[in-house]
């Protein structure tokens, strides 16, 4: 992994680029959501991919990768926020210009399918990125904590997640310190065996997912276990598992049983209950920043902000 690089903080008047590196969505909805950034005093530049459709993708691989490369290279853009996830970022990972990204460190923000890009950019450039809510998440009734995430880009703050945000449950007792890595489980699994494979050695691994039946989570967690990702980790954070319930297979193991089989067996300090992922609120996490988790304090505390002050 490359030496860690932090992007600089934003200032009022800075420009944020909005791009769609995965699936397409309603452009009008995304443009309306961007007003949240404008209310913070930021300018917004909407990418062309928000108007493109290529099957379930927001444009061809060349278009989506090209726009992301261009936004990193553009000196007038100080941050890049993804419009939505869906599917498709793994298809463009080998088309990104990582030298350009390393030479132009900027805030890069998203979650869900964007997990693949967090893994790839972090591994090949060392840039700290942000696993956080996207334009698709910003509506008139969005939880205030979700919206407040964006304020940390202008006023750097150290992430301190305690039970004031949500109840946390001890799965395996202990404390651990290391850089934060992770994201959506299905995307983490899809990095295995590629040049962008997630490295968890000595790190705090956070995981979330949505709409995956228990047997599918069983398969994916088993693959991560067999790949040594839990054994290598310093600690494990279990985040939101939205609607991960039996559907086609009514007789099912519970999520708790699956976690016991694949995660607890690694014996690493493990906490669950974090509102990170496909949930409300959706708390942003600086990927690559060192943090300490404690099952005794029921907390996750970063050592520093994710942006340069």
CSV table of C-alpha atoms in Angstrom, one decimal:
chain,number,residue,atom,x,y,z
A,1,UNK,CA,0.0,0.0,0.0
A,2,UNK,CA,1.2,3.5,-0.8
A,3,UNK,CA,2.1,6.0,1.8
A,4,UNK,CA,-1.0,7.6,3.2
A,5,UNK,CA,-2.1,11.0,1.7
A,6,UNK,CA,-4.9,13.2,3.2
A,7,UNK,CA,-6.9,15.5,1.0
A,8,UNK,CA,-7.2,19.1,2.0
A,9,UNK,CA,-10.3,20.5,3.7
A,10,UNK,CA,-12.9,22.5,1.7
A,11,UNK,CA,-13.4,26.2,2.0
A,12,UNK,CA,-16.6,28.2,1.1
A,13,UNK,CA,-16.5,28.8,-2.7
A,14,UNK,CA,-14.7,25.5,-3.5
A,15,UNK,CA,-16.2,23.4,-6.2
A,16,UNK,CA,-17.5,19.8,-5.7
A,17,UNK,CA,-17.8,17.5,-8.7
A,18,UNK,CA,-20.7,15.1,-8.8
A,19,UNK,CA,-20.2,12.0,-10.8
A,20,UNK,CA,-21.9,8.6,-11.3
A,21,UNK,CA,-19.3,5.9,-11.6
A,22,UNK,CA,-21.7,3.0,-11.2
A,23,UNK,CA,-25.5,2.9,-12.0
A,24,UNK,CA,-27.6,5.7,-13.3
A,25,UNK,CA,-30.3,7.6,-11.3
A,26,UNK,CA,-32.7,10.4,-11.7
A,27,UNK,CA,-30.6,13.4,-12.8
A,28,UNK,CA,-33.2,15.8,-11.5
A,29,UNK,CA,-33.2,14.2,-8.1
A,30,UNK,CA,-29.4,14.3,-7.9
A,31,UNK,CA,-29.3,18.0,-9.0
A,32,UNK,CA,-31.9,18.8,-6.3
A,33,UNK,CA,-29.9,17.0,-3.7
A,34,UNK,CA,-26.8,18.9,-4.6
A,35,UNK,CA,-28.4,22.0,-3.2
A,36,UNK,CA,-27.4,20.6,0.2
A,37,UNK,CA,-23.8,21.3,-0.7
A,38,UNK,CA,-24.6,24.7,-2.1
A,39,UNK,CA,-26.2,25.7,1.3
A,40,UNK,CA,-22.8,25.0,2.8
A,41,UNK,CA,-21.3,27.6,0.5
A,42,UNK,CA,-19.9,25.2,-2.0
A,43,UNK,CA,-20.1,25.3,-5.8
A,44,UNK,CA,-21.3,22.2,-7.6
A,45,UNK,CA,-20.3,20.9,-11.0
A,46,UNK,CA,-22.6,18.1,-12.3
A,47,UNK,CA,-20.8,15.5,-14.5
A,48,UNK,CA,-22.1,14.3,-17.8
A,49,UNK,CA,-22.5,10.7,-16.5
A,50,UNK,CA,-25.6,11.8,-14.7
A,51,UNK,CA,-27.3,12.1,-18.1
A,52,UNK,CA,-25.9,8.9,-19.6
A,53,UNK,CA,-27.4,5.4,-19.7
A,54,UNK,CA,-25.7,2.2,-20.8
A,55,UNK,CA,-27.9,-0.6,-19.6
A,56,UNK,CA,-27.8,-0.5,-15.8
A,57,UNK,CA,-24.7,1.7,-16.0
A,58,UNK,CA,-24.4,5.4,-16.1
A,59,UNK,CA,-22.6,5.5,-19.4
A,60,UNK,CA,-19.9,3.2,-20.8
A,61,UNK,CA,-16.8,2.2,-18.8
A,62,UNK,CA,-14.8,4.7,-20.9
A,63,UNK,CA,-17.2,7.5,-20.1
A,64,UNK,CA,-17.4,6.8,-16.4
A,65,UNK,CA,-13.7,6.2,-15.9
A,66,UNK,CA,-12.9,9.2,-18.1
A,67,UNK,CA,-15.1,11.6,-16.1
A,68,UNK,CA,-13.6,10.4,-12.8
A,69,UNK,CA,-10.0,10.8,-14.1
A,70,UNK,CA,-10.9,14.3,-15.5
A,71,UNK,CA,-12.4,15.4,-12.2
A,72,UNK,CA,-9.2,14.4,-10.3
A,73,UNK,CA,-7.1,16.2,-12.9
A,74,UNK,CA,-9.3,19.4,-12.9
A,75,UNK,CA,-7.7,22.1,-10.7
A,76,UNK,CA,-11.1,23.8,-10.4
A,77,UNK,CA,-12.6,20.8,-8.6
A,78,UNK,CA,-11.6,20.3,-4.9
A,79,UNK,CA,-13.8,17.3,-4.0
A,80,UNK,CA,-15.6,14.5,-5.8
A,81,UNK,CA,-18.9,13.1,-4.5
A,82,UNK,CA,-20.6,10.1,-6.1
A,83,UNK,CA,-24.3,10.5,-7.1
A,84,UNK,CA,-25.2,7.0,-6.2
A,85,UNK,CA,-23.9,3.4,-6.2
A,86,UNK,CA,-25.7,0.4,-7.7
A,87,UNK,CA,-23.2,-1.5,-9.8
A,88,UNK,CA,-20.2,-0.9,-12.0
A,89,UNK,CA,-17.2,0.6,-10.2
A,90,UNK,CA,-15.3,-2.7,-10.4
A,91,UNK,CA,-15.5,-2.4,-14.2
A,92,UNK,CA,-13.6,0.8,-14.3
A,93,UNK,CA,-10.9,0.2,-11.6
A,94,UNK,CA,-8.3,-0.8,-14.3
A,95,UNK,CA,-9.1,2.3,-16.3
A,96,UNK,CA,-8.4,4.9,-13.6
A,97,UNK,CA,-5.2,6.9,-13.7
A,98,UNK,CA,-3.8,6.3,-10.2
A,99,UNK,CA,-0.8,8.6,-10.9
A,100,UNK,CA,-3.1,11.5,-11.6
A,101,UNK,CA,-5.1,10.6,-8.4
A,102,UNK,CA,-1.9,10.5,-6.3
A,103,UNK,CA,-0.7,13.8,-7.8
A,104,UNK,CA,-4.1,15.5,-7.2
A,105,UNK,CA,-5.3,14.3,-3.8
A,106,UNK,CA,-8.9,15.3,-3.4
A,107,UNK,CA,-11.8,14.4,-1.2
A,108,UNK,CA,-13.5,11.3,-2.7
A,109,UNK,CA,-16.8,10.4,-1.2
A,110,UNK,CA,-19.4,7.5,-1.5
A,111,UNK,CA,-20.4,4.1,-0.3
A,112,UNK,CA,-22.2,0.9,-1.4
A,113,UNK,CA,-20.7,0.0,-4.9
A,114,UNK,CA,-18.2,2.8,-4.4
A,115,UNK,CA,-16.5,0.4,-1.9
A,116,UNK,CA,-14.5,-1.1,-4.8
A,117,UNK,CA,-13.0,2.3,-5.6
A,118,UNK,CA,-12.2,3.0,-1.9
A,119,UNK,CA,-10.2,-0.3,-1.9
A,120,UNK,CA,-8.5,0.4,-5.3
A,121,UNK,CA,-7.6,4.1,-4.6
A,122,UNK,CA,-6.4,3.4,-1.1
A,123,UNK,CA,-4.2,0.5,-2.1
A,124,UNK,CA,-2.6,2.1,-5.2
A,125,UNK,CA,-2.4,5.8,-4.1
A,126,UNK,CA,-2.7,5.9,-0.3
A,127,UNK,CA,-5.3,8.6,-0.5
A,128,UNK,CA,-7.7,8.8,2.4
A,129,UNK,CA,-11.3,8.5,1.0
A,130,UNK,CA,-14.7,8.8,2.7
A,131,UNK,CA,-17.3,6.1,3.0
A,132,UNK,CA,-20.4,8.3,3.4
A,133,UNK,CA,-23.9,9.2,2.1
A,134,UNK,CA,-24.3,10.2,-1.5
A,135,UNK,CA,-26.6,12.5,-3.5
A,136,UNK,CA,-29.3,9.7,-3.7
A,137,UNK,CA,-29.5,9.8,0.1
A,138,UNK,CA,-30.3,13.5,0.4
A,139,UNK,CA,-34.0,14.2,0.4
A,140,UNK,CA,-36.4,16.5,2.3
A,141,UNK,CA,-36.6,14.1,5.2
A,142,UNK,CA,-33.0,12.9,5.4
A,143,UNK,CA,-31.8,12.4,9.0
A,144,UNK,CA,-29.9,15.5,10.2
A,145,UNK,CA,-26.9,13.4,11.3
A,146,UNK,CA,-26.6,12.2,7.7
A,147,UNK,CA,-26.5,15.7,6.4
A,148,UNK,CA,-24.1,16.9,9.1
A,149,UNK,CA,-21.5,14.6,7.7
A,150,UNK,CA,-20.8,17.0,4.9
A,151,UNK,CA,-20.0,19.8,7.3
A,152,UNK,CA,-16.9,17.9,8.4
A,153,UNK,CA,-15.4,18.6,5.0
A,154,UNK,CA,-15.3,22.3,5.8
A,155,UNK,CA,-14.8,22.1,9.5
A,156,UNK,CA,-12.5,19.1,10.1
A,157,UNK,CA,-13.5,17.0,13.1
A,158,UNK,CA,-12.2,13.7,14.6
A,159,UNK,CA,-14.8,10.9,14.2
A,160,UNK,CA,-15.9,9.7,17.6
A,161,UNK,CA,-18.6,7.1,17.4
A,162,UNK,CA,-20.3,6.3,20.8
A,163,UNK,CA,-23.6,5.0,21.9
A,164,UNK,CA,-24.9,8.6,21.7
A,165,UNK,CA,-25.3,7.8,18.0
A,166,UNK,CA,-26.6,4.2,18.3
A,167,UNK,CA,-26.6,1.3,20.7
A,168,UNK,CA,-23.4,-0.9,20.3
A,169,UNK,CA,-23.1,-4.5,21.2
A,170,UNK,CA,-20.0,-6.4,22.2
A,171,UNK,CA,-19.5,-9.5,20.0
A,172,UNK,CA,-15.9,-10.3,21.0
A,173,UNK,CA,-14.4,-8.4,23.9
A,174,UNK,CA,-11.3,-6.3,23.4
A,175,UNK,CA,-9.6,-3.2,22.1
A,176,UNK,CA,-7.8,-2.7,18.8
A,177,UNK,CA,-6.1,0.1,16.9
A,178,UNK,CA,-5.5,0.4,13.2
A,179,UNK,CA,-6.4,2.2,10.0
A,180,UNK,CA,-10.1,1.9,9.0
A,181,UNK,CA,-10.9,-0.2,5.9
A,182,UNK,CA,-14.0,-1.9,4.5
A,183,UNK,CA,-17.4,-1.1,3.2
A,184,UNK,CA,-20.0,-3.2,1.4
A,185,UNK,CA,-19.4,-6.9,1.9
A,186,UNK,CA,-20.3,-8.0,-1.6
A,187,UNK,CA,-17.9,-5.5,-3.0
A,188,UNK,CA,-15.1,-6.4,-0.6
A,189,UNK,CA,-15.5,-10.0,-1.8
A,190,UNK,CA,-15.3,-8.9,-5.4
A,191,UNK,CA,-11.9,-7.4,-4.8
A,192,UNK,CA,-10.4,-10.8,-3.9
A,193,UNK,CA,-7.9,-12.2,-6.4
A,194,UNK,CA,-7.6,-8.8,-8.2
A,195,UNK,CA,-4.8,-6.2,-8.0
A,196,UNK,CA,-7.2,-4.2,-5.8
A,197,UNK,CA,-7.7,-6.9,-3.1
A,198,UNK,CA,-8.6,-5.5,0.3
A,199,UNK,CA,-5.7,-5.6,2.7
A,200,UNK,CA,-6.9,-6.0,6.3
A,201,UNK,CA,-3.6,-6.8,8.0
A,202,UNK,CA,-3.4,-4.8,11.3
A,203,UNK,CA,-6.5,-2.8,10.3
A,204,UNK,CA,-10.0,-2.2,11.6
A,205,UNK,CA,-12.4,-3.8,9.2
A,206,UNK,CA,-15.9,-2.4,8.9
A,207,UNK,CA,-18.6,-4.2,7.0
A,208,UNK,CA,-22.2,-3.5,5.9
A,209,UNK,CA,-24.7,-4.7,3.3
A,210,UNK,CA,-28.3,-4.5,2.1
A,211,UNK,CA,-30.9,-6.9,0.7
A,212,UNK,CA,-28.7,-9.9,1.0
A,213,UNK,CA,-30.3,-13.1,2.3
A,214,UNK,CA,-28.5,-14.9,5.1
A,215,UNK,CA,-27.3,-17.7,2.9
A,216,UNK,CA,-25.7,-15.2,0.6
A,217,UNK,CA,-24.0,-13.4,3.5
A,218,UNK,CA,-22.9,-16.8,4.7
A,219,UNK,CA,-21.2,-17.5,1.4
A,220,UNK,CA,-19.5,-14.1,1.3
A,221,UNK,CA,-18.3,-14.0,4.9
A,222,UNK,CA,-17.0,-17.6,4.5
A,223,UNK,CA,-15.0,-16.5,1.5
A,224,UNK,CA,-13.5,-13.5,3.4
A,225,UNK,CA,-12.7,-15.9,6.3
A,226,UNK,CA,-11.0,-18.4,4.0
A,227,UNK,CA,-9.1,-15.5,2.4
A,228,UNK,CA,-7.7,-14.7,5.9
A,229,UNK,CA,-9.3,-11.2,6.1
A,230,UNK,CA,-10.7,-11.7,9.6
A,231,UNK,CA,-7.6,-13.4,10.9
A,232,UNK,CA,-5.5,-10.6,9.6
A,233,UNK,CA,-7.6,-7.8,11.0
A,234,UNK,CA,-6.8,-6.0,14.3
A,235,UNK,CA,-10.5,-5.6,15.0
A,236,UNK,CA,-13.9,-5.9,13.3
A,237,UNK,CA,-16.9,-3.4,13.1
A,238,UNK,CA,-20.2,-4.8,12.1
A,239,UNK,CA,-22.4,-2.1,10.7
A,240,UNK,CA,-25.9,-2.0,9.2
A,241,UNK,CA,-27.4,-5.0,7.5
A,242,UNK,CA,-30.5,-3.5,6.1
A,243,UNK,CA,-33.2,-6.0,5.1
A,244,UNK,CA,-30.8,-8.9,5.2
A,245,UNK,CA,-33.5,-11.5,6.0
A,246,UNK,CA,-34.6,-14.9,4.6
A,247,UNK,CA,-36.7,-14.7,1.4
A,248,UNK,CA,-36.3,-17.6,-1.0
A,249,UNK,CA,-34.9,-19.9,1.8
A,250,UNK,CA,-37.4,-19.6,4.7
A,251,UNK,CA,-35.5,-22.2,6.8
A,252,UNK,CA,-32.4,-20.2,7.5
A,253,UNK,CA,-29.5,-19.5,9.8
A,254,UNK,CA,-29.8,-16.2,11.5
A,255,UNK,CA,-27.3,-13.4,10.9
A,256,UNK,CA,-26.0,-13.8,14.4
A,257,UNK,CA,-25.3,-17.5,13.7
A,258,UNK,CA,-23.4,-16.7,10.5
A,259,UNK,CA,-21.4,-14.1,12.3
A,260,UNK,CA,-20.6,-16.5,15.0
A,261,UNK,CA,-19.4,-19.1,12.5
A,262,UNK,CA,-17.2,-16.9,10.4
A,263,UNK,CA,-16.3,-13.7,12.3
A,264,UNK,CA,-16.3,-14.6,16.0
A,265,UNK,CA,-14.1,-17.6,15.2
A,266,UNK,CA,-11.3,-15.2,14.3
A,267,UNK,CA,-11.2,-14.1,17.9
A,268,UNK,CA,-10.7,-10.4,17.1
A,269,UNK,CA,-12.3,-7.6,19.1
A,270,UNK,CA,-15.7,-7.1,17.5
A,271,UNK,CA,-18.4,-4.5,18.0
A,272,UNK,CA,-21.8,-4.4,16.2
A,273,UNK,CA,-24.6,-1.8,15.8
A,274,UNK,CA,-22.8,1.0,13.9
A,275,UNK,CA,-25.1,3.1,11.7
A,276,UNK,CA,-22.7,3.0,8.7
A,277,UNK,CA,-24.1,2.0,5.3
A,278,UNK,CA,-27.6,1.6,3.9
A,279,UNK,CA,-29.3,3.1,6.9
A,280,UNK,CA,-30.5,6.3,8.6
A,281,UNK,CA,-28.5,8.0,9.8
A,282,UNK,CA,-25.5,7.0,7.7
A,283,UNK,CA,-22.4,8.1,9.5
A,284,UNK,CA,-19.4,8.9,7.2
A,285,UNK,CA,-16.1,7.1,7.9
A,286,UNK,CA,-12.6,8.3,6.8
A,287,UNK,CA,-11.1,5.2,5.1
A,288,UNK,CA,-7.4,4.9,5.8
A,289,UNK,CA,-7.4,7.0,9.1
A,290,UNK,CA,-6.2,5.2,12.2
A,291,UNK,CA,-8.8,4.6,14.9
A,292,UNK,CA,-9.2,2.8,18.1
A,293,UNK,CA,-12.2,0.6,18.9
A,294,UNK,CA,-13.1,-0.6,22.4
A,295,UNK,CA,-15.8,-3.0,23.4
A,296,UNK,CA,-15.3,-1.8,27.0
A,297,UNK,CA,-15.9,1.9,26.1
A,298,UNK,CA,-18.4,0.9,23.4
A,299,UNK,CA,-16.7,3.4,21.0
A,300,UNK,CA,-14.8,4.0,17.8
A,301,UNK,CA,-12.5,7.0,17.9
A,302,UNK,CA,-10.2,8.2,15.1
A,303,UNK,CA,-6.9,9.7,15.9
A,304,UNK,CA,-7.2,12.6,13.5
A,305,UNK,CA,-9.6,14.2,10.9
A,306,UNK,CA,-9.8,12.7,7.5
A,307,UNK,CA,-8.8,16.0,5.8
A,308,UNK,CA,-5.8,18.3,6.3
A,309,UNK,CA,-6.8,21.3,8.4
